[in-house]
Amino acid sequence: MPQPANWSPLIHAVDDNGLFMIWLYNLPTWLFALLTISGFVSLALVGLRLIHHRLQAISFATLIENGTVGWFFSGVTVLYGLLLGLLTVATWTNYTQATGLASQEAASLAVLYRDLDGYPLPERIKLQTQLRTYTRFIIDQSWPLQRQGFIHDGESVELVGLQGPLMAFEPTTETGKILHQEAIRTFNSLVELRRLRAESISGSVPGVIWCVVLLGALLTLTFGYLFIVKSFWFHGVLVSLLAAVIGLLIFLIAALDHPYWGEVSVSAQAYELVLSKVMSNPVHSPEK
């Protein structure tokens, strides 16, 4: 896959094994859904075309009873439906956790900025300016790359630029010491939340589960071929509807699988609110 236009050594793919999937998430959501559903419907119709007339022609077809096939078909669809349902719940839970993680990180930025209000003015100017720069970097640089499946390591460089002067500061009053301890505690929480966000960017449903899902879809569609329906077109409509439902559910799971990729992803709105509401007032240097 081609690298983004502003690629540099500080940018790397979050998951080299999943690079071939990133192009799907860069598509518009409607097109992603259309390709997924149409792919399953096309596959179902091709399979039906290969099996329908052959099944009708063999003498064994007279022994097939739709009621018996339907009983087994119901069992297969129920089990497969449970799999897709549980997987959908799991991916949605992961998506909501990623949303909450971004909100917590933004809240930590706001709390740290407020804590820095109590610092002496020269240090306060430097620290709050660096924290504002770091927040702006997340919004303008990191977030667009995350949606493409990349991590910008320059974010950690900006964070280290804040860490140095914060750790070097030595308060001279008891109130200052307490405030400094709280600021360091909030900063450490910010570092941890950033690390968790980076891990969430590369997290996804394991490949073995995707293999089971796709194999289950193939087996479910195959069971749909075993019904004796004289009209190929009517049989095709039934199988197409089944394939469309399966494709729709698999699209939903895939869209939620990577909560920071593509259009259906966690937004940077929480960070933008902190930047515009909490960090909006510029820090002025003392009058001489």
XYZ file of C-alpha atoms in Angstrom:
288
model
C 0.000 0.000 0.000
C 1.368 3.503 -0.806
C 2.418 5.604 2.163
C 0.608 8.882 2.949
C 1.852 12.003 1.227
C 3.407 13.375 4.426
C 5.152 10.113 5.232
C 8.353 10.288 7.249
C 10.417 7.884 9.377
C 8.205 8.938 12.296
C 5.170 7.325 10.632
C 4.668 3.560 10.590
C 1.870 1.123 9.923
C 0.066 -0.093 13.026
C -0.330 -3.614 11.661
C 1.837 -4.815 8.775
C -0.299 -7.961 8.447
C -3.414 -5.881 7.950
C -2.057 -3.393 5.415
C -4.019 -5.044 2.630
C -7.251 -4.299 4.559
C -6.601 -0.589 5.097
C -7.805 0.356 1.612
C -11.261 -0.924 2.530
C -11.460 1.452 5.493
C -10.364 4.348 3.300
C -13.436 3.811 1.129
C -16.693 5.691 1.829
C -18.827 3.698 4.266
C -21.643 3.162 1.759
C -19.189 1.797 -0.806
C -17.578 -0.495 1.782
C -21.024 -1.862 2.649
C -22.037 -2.203 -0.996
C -18.877 -4.115 -1.901
C -19.273 -6.476 1.059
C -22.950 -7.239 0.440
C -22.622 -7.525 -3.334
C -19.615 -9.804 -2.904
C -21.572 -12.261 -0.777
C -24.634 -12.091 -3.035
C -22.508 -12.689 -6.150
C -20.727 -15.613 -4.512
C -24.068 -17.111 -3.441
C -25.562 -16.845 -6.938
C -22.484 -18.323 -8.603
C -22.580 -21.278 -6.225
C -26.296 -21.755 -6.777
C -25.778 -21.647 -10.536
C -23.243 -24.458 -10.297
C -25.338 -26.662 -8.004
C -29.044 -26.019 -8.752
C -29.499 -27.854 -12.064
C -27.101 -30.635 -11.101
C -28.991 -31.270 -7.880
C -32.328 -31.295 -9.701
C -31.028 -33.731 -12.323
C -29.660 -36.499 -10.078
C -31.963 -39.300 -8.926
C -30.921 -38.668 -5.335
C -32.902 -35.426 -5.431
C -36.173 -37.355 -5.096
C -35.046 -38.501 -1.651
C -34.442 -34.962 -0.409
C -37.239 -33.646 1.788
C -37.364 -29.884 2.267
C -38.765 -30.280 5.765
C -35.760 -32.326 6.903
C -33.313 -29.981 5.189
C -35.103 -27.034 6.774
C -34.693 -28.541 10.235
C -30.927 -28.843 9.801
C -30.802 -25.455 8.089
C -32.505 -23.834 11.089
C -29.910 -25.322 13.427
C -27.015 -24.088 11.298
C -28.432 -20.563 10.931
C -29.166 -20.301 14.659
C -25.616 -21.304 15.604
C -24.103 -19.028 12.979
C -26.401 -16.188 14.004
C -25.256 -16.546 17.605
C -21.637 -16.331 16.450
C -22.273 -13.163 14.465
C -24.344 -11.671 17.285
C -21.681 -12.266 19.920
C -18.974 -10.957 17.621
C -21.016 -7.831 16.866
C -21.473 -7.166 20.584
C -17.743 -7.708 21.177
C -16.689 -5.294 18.418
C -19.234 -2.692 19.544
C -17.928 -2.977 23.110
C -14.395 -2.475 21.813
C -15.575 0.569 19.851
C -17.254 2.152 22.887
C -14.165 1.460 24.998
C -12.013 3.208 22.386
C -14.403 6.172 22.493
C -14.185 6.272 26.275
C -10.399 6.020 26.120
C -10.201 9.080 23.858
C -12.524 10.990 26.205
C -10.380 10.073 29.224
C -7.217 11.183 27.460
C -8.822 14.496 26.498
C -10.019 14.945 30.086
C -6.479 14.331 31.360
C -5.206 17.032 29.002
C -7.776 19.462 30.411
C -6.958 18.577 34.034
C -3.204 18.940 33.449
C -3.716 22.300 31.751
C -5.745 23.485 34.729
C -3.114 22.218 37.161
C -0.457 24.204 35.329
C -2.425 27.396 36.057
C -0.967 27.275 39.581
C 2.667 27.264 38.415
C 4.850 30.373 38.472
C 4.328 32.398 35.335
C 7.577 31.685 33.422
C 7.187 27.894 33.810
C 3.442 28.116 33.268
C 3.908 29.811 29.909
C 6.348 27.169 28.698
C 4.412 24.151 29.974
C 0.938 25.251 28.868
C 2.230 26.276 25.457
C 3.836 22.854 24.990
C 0.669 21.091 26.190
C -1.412 23.115 23.728
C 1.032 22.241 20.938
C 0.788 18.556 21.853
C -3.016 18.652 21.790
C -2.997 20.396 18.427
C -0.564 17.774 17.126
C -2.976 14.982 18.097
C -5.842 16.665 16.255
C -4.009 17.801 13.119
C -1.331 15.131 12.675
C -2.062 11.949 14.636
C -5.810 11.581 14.102
C -5.876 11.778 10.281
C -3.101 9.167 10.124
C -4.899 6.897 12.592
C -7.892 6.805 10.257
C -5.549 5.522 7.545
C -4.035 2.826 9.786
C -0.812 4.621 10.708
C 0.750 5.898 13.927
C 2.751 9.124 14.030
C 5.634 8.668 16.467
C 6.161 12.411 16.435
C 3.392 12.477 19.021
C 5.703 10.869 21.566
C 8.383 13.430 20.684
C 5.958 16.228 21.523
C 5.050 14.500 24.784
C 8.714 14.177 25.760
C 9.064 17.906 25.089
C 6.484 18.450 27.829
C 7.957 15.864 30.183
C 11.421 17.492 30.376
C 10.486 20.904 31.785
C 7.705 19.422 33.927
C 10.035 16.995 35.681
C 12.776 19.608 35.989
C 10.540 22.070 37.816
C 11.210 22.335 41.568
C 8.453 24.029 43.594
C 9.504 26.166 46.531
C 6.261 26.239 48.534
C 4.210 23.479 50.151
C 1.214 24.374 48.005
C 3.408 24.272 44.935
C 4.744 20.845 45.906
C 1.242 19.426 46.283
C 0.172 20.938 42.981
C 3.311 19.622 41.268
C 2.658 16.109 42.549
C -0.876 16.232 41.155
C 0.419 17.500 37.812
C 2.962 14.653 37.600
C 0.264 12.126 38.513
C -1.982 13.507 35.769
C 0.909 13.497 33.304
C 1.658 9.830 34.064
C -2.017 9.028 33.512
C -1.830 10.878 30.194
C 1.164 8.801 29.116
C -0.650 5.578 30.021
C -3.799 6.603 28.156
C -1.757 7.468 25.072
C -0.128 4.027 25.175
C -3.532 2.351 25.457
C -4.796 4.380 22.506
C -1.814 3.288 20.412
C -2.561 -0.348 21.283
C -6.234 0.117 20.395
C -5.291 1.429 16.956
C -3.663 -1.887 16.065
C -6.169 -4.094 17.911
C -8.614 -6.153 15.856
C -10.563 -9.404 15.722
C -8.032 -12.291 15.479
C -7.557 -13.844 12.071
C -8.719 -17.275 13.260
C -12.114 -15.809 14.190
C -12.434 -14.214 10.757
C -11.679 -17.615 9.211
C -14.470 -19.190 11.273
C -16.886 -16.380 10.309
C -16.179 -16.689 6.584
C -16.239 -20.485 6.643
C -19.519 -20.374 8.563
C -20.971 -18.045 5.921
C -19.923 -20.479 3.189
C -21.482 -23.464 4.995
C -24.709 -21.556 5.695
C -25.078 -20.603 2.041
C -24.304 -24.173 1.004
C -27.149 -25.458 3.179
C -29.415 -23.006 1.360
C -28.602 -24.771 -1.928
C -29.923 -28.128 -0.683
C -33.580 -27.158 -0.802
C -35.465 -28.532 -3.794
C -36.892 -25.452 -5.551
C -37.835 -25.931 -9.195
C -37.566 -22.264 -10.109
C -33.916 -21.199 -10.252
C -34.818 -17.522 -10.052
C -37.000 -17.940 -6.969
C -34.276 -20.024 -5.338
C -31.806 -17.310 -6.321
C -33.909 -14.634 -4.633
C -34.036 -16.630 -1.398
C -30.310 -17.329 -1.406
C -29.532 -13.699 -2.328
C -31.555 -12.410 0.624
C -29.718 -14.778 2.946
C -26.351 -13.733 1.517
C -27.274 -10.031 1.797
C -28.091 -10.402 5.500
C -24.846 -12.270 6.144
C -22.879 -9.669 4.176
C -24.539 -6.816 6.066
C -23.666 -8.308 9.448
C -20.094 -9.038 8.403
C -19.770 -5.457 7.134
C -20.944 -4.174 10.521
C -18.372 -6.311 12.337
C -15.604 -5.236 9.958
C -16.534 -1.546 10.218
C -16.375 -1.672 14.030
C -13.332 -3.959 14.127
C -10.856 -1.053 13.978
C -12.361 1.801 16.038
C -9.794 4.354 14.825
C -9.838 3.438 11.106
C -12.020 4.806 8.325
C -15.222 6.847 8.435
C -16.884 4.718 11.126
C -14.296 5.613 13.735
C -13.749 7.510 16.967
C -13.506 11.229 16.242
C -11.139 13.800 17.733
C -14.069 15.890 18.959
C -13.162 15.461 22.645
C -9.668 16.876 22.001
C -11.072 19.715 19.896
C -13.423 20.681 22.735
C -10.542 20.762 25.216
C -8.448 22.860 22.847
C -11.241 25.340 22.128
C -12.837 25.543 25.586
C -10.054 24.908 28.106
C -6.943 25.983 26.197
C -8.514 28.826 24.242
C -7.116 31.663 26.341
C -3.495 32.378 25.339
C -0.897 32.553 28.086
C 0.675 35.997 28.351
C 4.105 36.715 29.687
C 4.425 39.028 32.721
C 4.536 42.709 32.109
C 7.970 44.264 32.447
